């Protein structure tokens, strides 16, 4: 028997094939094909893909993936990220909008494409017509195939299985389907007894006996029933036992003990707790994770969405799943907790309301009265009836505590539940009631998380909130809830990111507490403190627009609440920083930061003052006030030196190095940056605090200087390592802050593949987190990369649009983007407009003292002058000589080479070939590395051409 089972399992494994998009994945052959052609994946990448595909639609934790891929080995998370990146590239993830892998922040990865399996098994012979009393086989059942298989296997092994779950989860549907699947195995002897309408415990044995046609010969037919079943091999299904739980449990136990060939399959909202019982807790249908980008195609990979669409279109409904409404449908299914009944009832109204309106309605209040099929049992005709059925089975203490727990949004820890649920009850009573609510499927228990978390389905929560409101205790419970989470955040304070990650699990509750605090019935004093304590969490989660909302409300309430100076300091700091990062480069942002600096001076918080100068410096850079930024950095350095704080001095020298870059003082910039990097722990000192800092800022800034000074290989090495570390930090805002500064090095070296991979991710993250300025910068970078690929039409439109938007936001550094725009206009034959653009850029750069790109701007102006219908070669030569002189004065060898290449071509055009060769060669010889990079390759080719005899030169052309 064991050998047969083993052979069967091997056959089944060998037939396990997955199909998605153009791909065919065969685990037994460890082979993946795209449109029939083999795709090369590393062994690790294949294992990761297989693990994700096998759980398509579900989030697989990073820990689980690493355990499957590197069993028994201690590996860093960065190794997993490397293989995920390789997988994305191999699959073409994101190309043409097609997505396969989604990163779920703080949790893991999810395979989001639709996955199917070919039917490889020979069709089974038709089953004989068995006589049984099973309800009709459900015609359309979605997402329960694995559950039916698991229940059947457990039933074979253990004889007695109780399927447990909340109302509407689909227990009856699953056990009826399992009964049909097992008909042949039991020779047709499968018997169904529904106990949902039983009102009296004492009648349960009689109901079961009469369903077999046994005549009642006593008040308790249990004995005759046991005698009848003793020698029969049969599957007995006892459905809906919770209403008569004591009697159903006693009867099931007696039959299990006396009938050795009897298999019992029960359903209940709580365990029977008797001998022989094994539990199968029926899970909700998988729903799309919150941050997955959904299309109509990949949404259908999630059973909850598939069920929604089937029910919405049943009976000729006009609803259609589209790319436009897929996210709304996914949100609805997630909000309905994947409960099939709730999804069916809601989907029935999709044609009338539309998915978007229904999602908004769900945000306001869950409609518990929507009606379903007229043929359904009364308890399943509305959501309210389903929940009320279970609620009426609770004791008074259970109802009271369920009402208090309805204040939670999402899930809760046991500690949180005990704190909010406790009133006059002792702790042991609270724990007993919580355990009982879990047992009765009114509270869900998540054992996979640490610590263990509990949660209410949204429908149950809405019903329990009605009951809480009717009791008049809503305000008191909401205040207790807000105070609990205020205390939790204050304990976290400035501690590690790990502590903050634990607090992030409570974000839904913190948001709900803030909403109550600033409502008409709320407590603004608690709200001010909670908003201040939440700031670090908002920045951790990159929710800057929402941070601005709550912080603004808290600042407005300061006068009413006599808030502390430390709260005021935190709030002004956060509001200034949030406005900077969301692209509001106005006086209001500066006013908030300056007010925060004043407060640090009042309380003598020097380290806080240093951090705020850092943030003000960034605002000044964004606004194009480069001389002001330098003065701010100098002010910060003076403060740091006065208090002899070496870390603060290092941070201010980093700012000085960045300021000097914008001002074209590259030698000074490098000196400041290298001095800053000598300070150990430069990036660690403020890690976890509210800051606009990002990892590796000093290194990325240094990489730019290295390239400009003529060290392209060193620059590339530094910037690649730095961006890899930033990505590993898994913080979207930090990534979006870092990439624009690193982009130049990738682009100058001609690393277009690196450019495009990073820029696409950048735009998506900036859009997701409402980082307006940075999103526009990302679109400008995308336009530049498209232009480099000679996609002139699309690239030019994207770059021009981004520049116009940035100009409207008073973004000072937009001046540097006008240079590639001018070059693109000239290449598109719009030379006059190109000349106006570059002249405007040069004038504005001189006005702002933006000298960082001035040599290259002068070089670009010369290139445009040479492409005019009536080329002005004299002015072009003058601009190039100015560019060479300025680049040499700045120590910008990288820009000097670009200008020298352009001047050599101009002189070649004027038959000054030897002069051109000697001038270009003198610049080229000063390089010691980077000879494979774009500019040096171009220079070497031009030098070779200029060295040829004139006749050969013409032939070459």
mmCIF file of N, CA and C in Angstrom, residues 221-315:
data_model
loop_
_atom_site.group_PDB
_atom_site.id
_atom_site.type_symbol
_atom_site.label_atom_id
_atom_site.label_comp_id
_atom_site.label_asym_id
_atom_site.label_seq_id
_atom_site.Cartn_x
_atom_site.Cartn_y
_atom_site.Cartn_z
ATOM 1 N N UNK A 221 -33.550 7.929 20.297
ATOM 2 C CA UNK A 221 -33.241 6.846 19.355
ATOM 3 C C UNK A 221 -31.745 6.663 19.131
ATOM 4 N N UNK A 222 -30.885 7.222 19.988
ATOM 5 C CA UNK A 222 -29.442 7.143 19.768
ATOM 6 C C UNK A 222 -28.985 5.694 19.689
ATOM 7 N N UNK A 223 -29.511 4.835 20.573
ATOM 8 C CA UNK A 223 -29.073 3.438 20.605
ATOM 9 C C UNK A 223 -29.427 2.725 19.301
ATOM 10 N N UNK A 224 -30.681 2.893 18.849
ATOM 11 C CA UNK A 224 -31.100 2.212 17.621
ATOM 12 C C UNK A 224 -30.327 2.763 16.418
ATOM 13 N N UNK A 225 -30.013 4.036 16.450
ATOM 14 C CA UNK A 225 -29.237 4.633 15.365
ATOM 15 C C UNK A 225 -27.828 4.045 15.349
ATOM 16 N N UNK A 226 -27.221 3.919 16.528
ATOM 17 C CA UNK A 226 -25.879 3.345 16.612
ATOM 18 C C UNK A 226 -25.889 1.894 16.145
ATOM 19 N N UNK A 227 -26.929 1.164 16.506
ATOM 20 C CA UNK A 227 -27.041 -0.232 16.084
ATOM 21 C C UNK A 227 -27.168 -0.331 14.565
ATOM 22 N N UNK A 228 -27.949 0.579 13.986
ATOM 23 C CA UNK A 228 -28.172 0.595 12.537
ATOM 24 C C UNK A 228 -26.859 0.841 11.776
ATOM 25 N N UNK A 229 -26.011 1.707 12.332
ATOM 26 C CA UNK A 229 -24.801 2.109 11.616
ATOM 27 C C UNK A 229 -23.582 1.274 11.984
ATOM 28 N N UNK A 230 -23.686 0.396 12.975
ATOM 29 C CA UNK A 230 -22.522 -0.286 13.544
ATOM 30 C C UNK A 230 -21.682 -0.999 12.497
ATOM 31 N N UNK A 231 -22.299 -1.720 11.588
ATOM 32 C CA UNK A 231 -21.563 -2.556 10.633
ATOM 33 C C UNK A 231 -21.573 -1.975 9.216
ATOM 34 N N UNK A 232 -21.926 -0.720 9.106
ATOM 35 C CA UNK A 232 -22.007 -0.120 7.767
ATOM 36 C C UNK A 232 -20.770 0.757 7.488
ATOM 37 N N UNK A 233 -20.283 0.654 6.272
ATOM 38 C CA UNK A 233 -19.239 1.590 5.830
ATOM 39 C C UNK A 233 -19.938 2.744 5.121
ATOM 40 N N UNK A 234 -19.877 3.881 5.731
ATOM 41 C CA UNK A 234 -20.699 5.002 5.269
ATOM 42 C C UNK A 234 -20.034 6.316 5.640
ATOM 43 N N UNK A 235 -20.362 7.364 4.891
ATOM 44 C CA UNK A 235 -19.975 8.730 5.240
ATOM 45 C C UNK A 235 -21.236 9.464 5.677
ATOM 46 N N UNK A 236 -21.240 9.928 6.919
ATOM 47 C CA UNK A 236 -22.365 10.686 7.469
ATOM 48 C C UNK A 236 -21.947 12.153 7.570
ATOM 49 N N UNK A 237 -22.723 13.015 6.931
ATOM 50 C CA UNK A 237 -22.444 14.450 6.979
ATOM 51 C C UNK A 237 -23.464 15.114 7.888
ATOM 52 N N UNK A 238 -22.973 15.749 8.963
ATOM 53 C CA UNK A 238 -23.821 16.495 9.890
ATOM 54 C C UNK A 238 -23.540 17.982 9.671
ATOM 55 N N UNK A 239 -24.486 18.667 9.032
ATOM 56 C CA UNK A 239 -24.251 20.050 8.625
ATOM 57 C C UNK A 239 -24.872 21.030 9.622
ATOM 58 N N UNK A 240 -24.141 22.086 9.925
ATOM 59 C CA UNK A 240 -24.638 23.204 10.727
ATOM 60 C C UNK A 240 -24.960 22.782 12.160
ATOM 61 N N UNK A 241 -23.908 22.328 12.862
ATOM 62 C CA UNK A 241 -24.099 21.779 14.208
ATOM 63 C C UNK A 241 -24.142 22.841 15.305
ATOM 64 N N UNK A 242 -23.744 24.101 14.997
ATOM 65 C CA UNK A 242 -23.520 25.062 16.081
ATOM 66 C C UNK A 242 -24.779 25.392 16.881
ATOM 67 N N UNK A 243 -25.943 25.328 16.254
ATOM 68 C CA UNK A 243 -27.175 25.710 16.955
ATOM 69 C C UNK A 243 -27.530 24.693 18.034
ATOM 70 N N UNK A 244 -27.136 23.446 17.795
ATOM 71 C CA UNK A 244 -27.446 22.357 18.748
ATOM 72 C C UNK A 244 -26.126 21.640 19.082
ATOM 73 N N UNK A 245 -25.132 22.414 19.452
ATOM 74 C CA UNK A 245 -23.759 21.926 19.537
ATOM 75 C C UNK A 245 -23.594 20.794 20.546
ATOM 76 N N UNK A 246 -24.250 20.904 21.712
ATOM 77 C CA UNK A 246 -24.072 19.878 22.751
ATOM 78 C C UNK A 246 -24.619 18.539 22.295
ATOM 79 N N UNK A 247 -25.834 18.543 21.755
ATOM 80 C CA UNK A 247 -26.459 17.285 21.332
ATOM 81 C C UNK A 247 -25.749 16.706 20.117
ATOM 82 N N UNK A 248 -25.364 17.569 19.167
ATOM 83 C CA UNK A 248 -24.673 17.081 17.975
ATOM 84 C C UNK A 248 -23.339 16.456 18.361
ATOM 85 N N UNK A 249 -22.638 17.083 19.309
ATOM 86 C CA UNK A 249 -21.347 16.555 19.746
ATOM 87 C C UNK A 249 -21.517 15.193 20.408
ATOM 88 N N UNK A 250 -22.510 15.087 21.283
ATOM 89 C CA UNK A 250 -22.727 13.814 21.994
ATOM 90 C C UNK A 250 -23.082 12.699 21.019
ATOM 91 N N UNK A 251 -23.949 12.984 20.054
ATOM 92 C CA UNK A 251 -24.353 11.963 19.089
ATOM 93 C C UNK A 251 -23.182 11.559 18.203
ATOM 94 N N UNK A 252 -22.427 12.538 17.712
ATOM 95 C CA UNK A 252 -21.299 12.224 16.833
ATOM 96 C C UNK A 252 -20.271 11.364 17.557
ATOM 97 N N UNK A 253 -19.982 11.687 18.812
ATOM 98 C CA UNK A 253 -19.011 10.907 19.573
ATOM 99 C C UNK A 253 -19.492 9.475 19.766
ATOM 100 N N UNK A 254 -20.780 9.311 20.094
ATOM 101 C CA UNK A 254 -21.332 7.962 20.312
ATOM 102 C C UNK A 254 -21.261 7.135 19.032
ATOM 103 N N UNK A 255 -21.638 7.737 17.905
ATOM 104 C CA UNK A 255 -21.610 7.000 16.638
ATOM 105 C C UNK A 255 -20.183 6.666 16.237
ATOM 106 N N UNK A 256 -19.255 7.573 16.476
ATOM 107 C CA UNK A 256 -17.846 7.335 16.144
ATOM 108 C C UNK A 256 -17.305 6.142 16.938
ATOM 109 N N UNK A 257 -17.710 6.051 18.201
ATOM 110 C CA UNK A 257 -17.202 4.992 19.072
ATOM 111 C C UNK A 257 -17.796 3.627 18.728
ATOM 112 N N UNK A 258 -19.070 3.591 18.317
ATOM 113 C CA UNK A 258 -19.759 2.312 18.145
ATOM 114 C C UNK A 258 -19.759 1.794 16.712
ATOM 115 N N UNK A 259 -19.453 2.652 15.744
ATOM 116 C CA UNK A 259 -19.488 2.222 14.336
ATOM 117 C C UNK A 259 -18.099 2.400 13.734
ATOM 118 N N UNK A 260 -17.249 1.380 13.746
ATOM 119 C CA UNK A 260 -15.838 1.519 13.355
ATOM 120 C C UNK A 260 -15.630 1.839 11.878
ATOM 121 N N UNK A 261 -16.638 1.555 11.027
ATOM 122 C CA UNK A 261 -16.478 1.863 9.602
ATOM 123 C C UNK A 261 -17.216 3.137 9.198
ATOM 124 N N UNK A 262 -17.771 3.815 10.184
ATOM 125 C CA UNK A 262 -18.496 5.048 9.891
ATOM 126 C C UNK A 262 -17.527 6.220 9.856
ATOM 127 N N UNK A 263 -17.601 7.021 8.799
ATOM 128 C CA UNK A 263 -16.834 8.268 8.693
ATOM 129 C C UNK A 263 -17.802 9.431 8.882
ATOM 130 N N UNK A 264 -17.396 10.396 9.694
ATOM 131 C CA UNK A 264 -18.286 11.521 10.011
ATOM 132 C C UNK A 264 -17.629 12.819 9.532
ATOM 133 N N UNK A 265 -18.408 13.592 8.789
ATOM 134 C CA UNK A 265 -17.967 14.905 8.322
ATOM 135 C C UNK A 265 -18.981 15.926 8.822
ATOM 136 N N UNK A 266 -18.552 16.800 9.719
ATOM 137 C CA UNK A 266 -19.461 17.774 10.328
ATOM 138 C C UNK A 266 -19.058 19.187 9.926
ATOM 139 N N UNK A 267 -20.039 20.105 9.981
ATOM 140 C CA UNK A 267 -19.718 21.531 9.830
ATOM 141 C C UNK A 267 -20.264 22.270 11.043
ATOM 142 N N UNK A 268 -19.505 23.274 11.477
ATOM 143 C CA UNK A 268 -19.933 24.042 12.641
ATOM 144 C C UNK A 268 -19.146 25.338 12.694
ATOM 145 N N UNK A 269 -19.694 26.337 13.365
ATOM 146 C CA UNK A 269 -18.951 27.573 13.566
ATOM 147 C C UNK A 269 -18.023 27.466 14.778
ATOM 148 N N UNK A 270 -18.090 26.336 15.484
ATOM 149 C CA UNK A 270 -17.142 26.053 16.558
ATOM 150 C C UNK A 270 -16.913 24.551 16.627
ATOM 151 N N UNK A 271 -15.824 24.140 17.270
ATOM 152 C CA UNK A 271 -15.492 22.722 17.380
ATOM 153 C C UNK A 271 -16.530 21.981 18.221
ATOM 154 N N UNK A 272 -16.676 20.673 17.922
ATOM 155 C CA UNK A 272 -17.556 19.842 18.760
ATOM 156 C C UNK A 272 -16.844 19.444 20.049
ATOM 157 N N UNK A 273 -15.517 19.369 20.001
ATOM 158 C CA UNK A 273 -14.681 19.021 21.161
ATOM 159 C C UNK A 273 -15.038 17.653 21.742
ATOM 160 N N UNK A 274 -14.953 16.630 20.887
ATOM 161 C CA UNK A 274 -15.252 15.267 21.334
ATOM 162 C C UNK A 274 -14.149 14.326 20.847
ATOM 163 N N UNK A 275 -14.200 13.087 21.320
ATOM 164 C CA UNK A 275 -13.192 12.090 20.980
ATOM 165 C C UNK A 275 -13.177 11.834 19.468
ATOM 166 N N UNK A 276 -11.968 11.707 18.942
ATOM 167 C CA UNK A 276 -11.819 11.327 17.540
ATOM 168 C C UNK A 276 -11.901 12.475 16.556
ATOM 169 N N UNK A 277 -12.301 13.663 17.008
ATOM 170 C CA UNK A 277 -12.545 14.773 16.081
ATOM 171 C C UNK A 277 -11.228 15.400 15.627
ATOM 172 N N UNK A 278 -11.115 15.592 14.334
ATOM 173 C CA UNK A 278 -10.034 16.368 13.749
ATOM 174 C C UNK A 278 -10.634 17.600 13.075
ATOM 175 N N UNK A 279 -9.868 18.697 13.112
ATOM 176 C CA UNK A 279 -10.421 19.973 12.656
ATOM 177 C C UNK A 279 -9.870 20.358 11.300
ATOM 178 N N UNK A 280 -10.740 20.871 10.455
ATOM 179 C CA UNK A 280 -10.301 21.542 9.233
ATOM 180 C C UNK A 280 -10.934 22.934 9.256
ATOM 181 N N UNK A 281 -10.087 23.951 9.468
ATOM 182 C CA UNK A 281 -10.597 25.322 9.510
ATOM 183 C C UNK A 281 -10.606 25.868 8.086
ATOM 184 N N UNK A 282 -11.788 26.087 7.540
ATOM 185 C CA UNK A 282 -11.935 26.506 6.141
ATOM 186 C C UNK A 282 -11.495 27.967 5.996
ATOM 187 N N UNK A 283 -10.481 28.210 5.184
ATOM 188 C CA UNK A 283 -9.972 29.587 5.067
ATOM 189 C C UNK A 283 -10.847 30.408 4.112
ATOM 190 N N UNK A 284 -10.732 31.721 4.176
ATOM 191 C CA UNK A 284 -11.399 32.572 3.183
ATOM 192 C C UNK A 284 -10.801 32.319 1.803
ATOM 193 N N UNK A 285 -11.515 32.746 0.769
ATOM 194 C CA UNK A 285 -10.961 32.676 -0.581
ATOM 195 C C UNK A 285 -9.815 33.679 -0.706
ATOM 196 N N UNK A 286 -8.710 33.288 -1.303
ATOM 197 C CA UNK A 286 -7.587 34.233 -1.461
ATOM 198 C C UNK A 286 -8.012 35.484 -2.230
ATOM 199 N N UNK A 287 -7.603 36.636 -1.713
ATOM 200 C CA UNK A 287 -7.903 37.926 -2.332
ATOM 201 C C UNK A 287 -6.600 38.632 -2.667
ATOM 202 N N UNK A 288 -6.639 39.593 -3.589
ATOM 203 C CA UNK A 288 -5.400 40.300 -3.963
ATOM 204 C C UNK A 288 -4.831 41.062 -2.778
ATOM 205 N N UNK A 289 -3.520 41.010 -2.567
ATOM 206 C CA UNK A 289 -2.901 41.844 -1.529
ATOM 207 C C UNK A 289 -3.121 43.319 -1.839
ATOM 208 N N UNK A 290 -2.965 44.149 -0.828
ATOM 209 C CA UNK A 290 -3.342 45.554 -0.943
ATOM 210 C C UNK A 290 -2.531 46.298 -1.987
ATOM 211 N N UNK A 291 -1.251 46.021 -2.131
ATOM 212 C CA UNK A 291 -0.399 46.844 -2.982
ATOM 213 C C UNK A 291 -0.126 46.235 -4.348
ATOM 214 N N UNK A 292 -0.830 45.153 -4.703
ATOM 215 C CA UNK A 292 -0.625 44.539 -6.007
ATOM 216 C C UNK A 292 -1.322 45.374 -7.080
ATOM 217 N N UNK A 293 -0.619 45.630 -8.191
ATOM 218 C CA UNK A 293 -1.227 46.328 -9.327
ATOM 219 C C UNK A 293 -2.029 45.312 -10.125
ATOM 220 N N UNK A 294 -3.337 45.530 -10.222
ATOM 221 C CA UNK A 294 -4.219 44.541 -10.839
ATOM 222 C C UNK A 294 -4.629 44.944 -12.247
ATOM 223 N N UNK A 295 -4.690 43.937 -13.115
ATOM 224 C CA UNK A 295 -5.333 44.061 -14.414
ATOM 225 C C UNK A 295 -6.470 43.050 -14.449
ATOM 226 N N UNK A 296 -7.299 43.128 -15.467
ATOM 227 C CA UNK A 296 -8.402 42.164 -15.571
ATOM 228 C C UNK A 296 -7.856 40.740 -15.631
ATOM 229 N N UNK A 297 -6.723 40.561 -16.305
ATOM 230 C CA UNK A 297 -6.167 39.212 -16.468
ATOM 231 C C UNK A 297 -5.611 38.666 -15.164
ATOM 232 N N UNK A 298 -4.746 39.434 -14.495
ATOM 233 C CA UNK A 298 -4.126 38.855 -13.297
ATOM 234 C C UNK A 298 -5.069 38.858 -12.096
ATOM 235 N N UNK A 299 -6.110 39.695 -12.111
ATOM 236 C CA UNK A 299 -7.067 39.689 -11.000
ATOM 237 C C UNK A 299 -7.799 38.357 -10.922
ATOM 238 N N UNK A 300 -8.059 37.750 -12.079
ATOM 239 C CA UNK A 300 -8.811 36.490 -12.101
ATOM 240 C C UNK A 300 -8.007 35.318 -11.558
ATOM 241 N N UNK A 301 -6.734 35.533 -11.286
ATOM 242 C CA UNK A 301 -5.947 34.479 -10.634
ATOM 243 C C UNK A 301 -6.371 34.303 -9.182
ATOM 244 N N UNK A 302 -7.088 35.291 -8.627
ATOM 245 C CA UNK A 302 -7.526 35.241 -7.230
ATOM 246 C C UNK A 302 -8.961 34.698 -7.191
ATOM 247 N N UNK A 303 -9.190 33.583 -6.487
ATOM 248 C CA UNK A 303 -10.526 32.977 -6.477
ATOM 249 C C UNK A 303 -11.634 33.923 -6.034
ATOM 250 N N UNK A 304 -11.364 34.823 -5.084
ATOM 251 C CA UNK A 304 -12.423 35.729 -4.636
ATOM 252 C C UNK A 304 -12.887 36.623 -5.783
ATOM 253 N N UNK A 305 -11.944 37.097 -6.591
ATOM 254 C CA UNK A 305 -12.308 37.941 -7.743
ATOM 255 C C UNK A 305 -13.068 37.117 -8.773
ATOM 256 N N UNK A 306 -12.598 35.905 -9.002
ATOM 257 C CA UNK A 306 -13.284 35.040 -9.973
ATOM 258 C C UNK A 306 -14.728 34.783 -9.547
ATOM 259 N N UNK A 307 -14.936 34.527 -8.244
ATOM 260 C CA UNK A 307 -16.294 34.322 -7.742
ATOM 261 C C UNK A 307 -17.124 35.591 -7.920
ATOM 262 N N UNK A 308 -16.554 36.730 -7.593
ATOM 263 C CA UNK A 308 -17.270 38.001 -7.743
ATOM 264 C C UNK A 308 -17.748 38.175 -9.175
ATOM 265 N N UNK A 309 -16.855 37.935 -10.130
ATOM 266 C CA UNK A 309 -17.209 38.144 -11.541
ATOM 267 C C UNK A 309 -18.276 37.154 -11.978
ATOM 268 N N UNK A 310 -18.148 35.897 -11.549
ATOM 269 C CA UNK A 310 -19.152 34.901 -11.936
ATOM 270 C C UNK A 310 -20.528 35.276 -11.403
ATOM 271 N N UNK A 311 -20.599 35.719 -10.156
ATOM 272 C CA UNK A 311 -21.899 36.069 -9.580
ATOM 273 C C UNK A 311 -22.427 37.384 -10.155
ATOM 274 N N UNK A 312 -21.527 38.310 -10.460
ATOM 275 C CA UNK A 312 -21.948 39.602 -10.999
ATOM 276 C C UNK A 312 -22.520 39.468 -12.400
ATOM 277 N N UNK A 313 -22.033 38.470 -13.161
ATOM 278 C CA UNK A 313 -22.507 38.294 -14.535
ATOM 279 C C UNK A 313 -23.565 37.209 -14.651
ATOM 280 N N UNK A 314 -23.864 36.521 -13.533
ATOM 281 C CA UNK A 314 -24.889 35.467 -13.575
ATOM 282 C C UNK A 314 -26.249 36.074 -13.922
ATOM 283 N N UNK A 315 -27.021 35.340 -14.691
ATOM 284 C CA UNK A 315 -28.361 35.816 -15.026
ATOM 285 C C UNK A 315 -28.351 36.988 -15.992
#
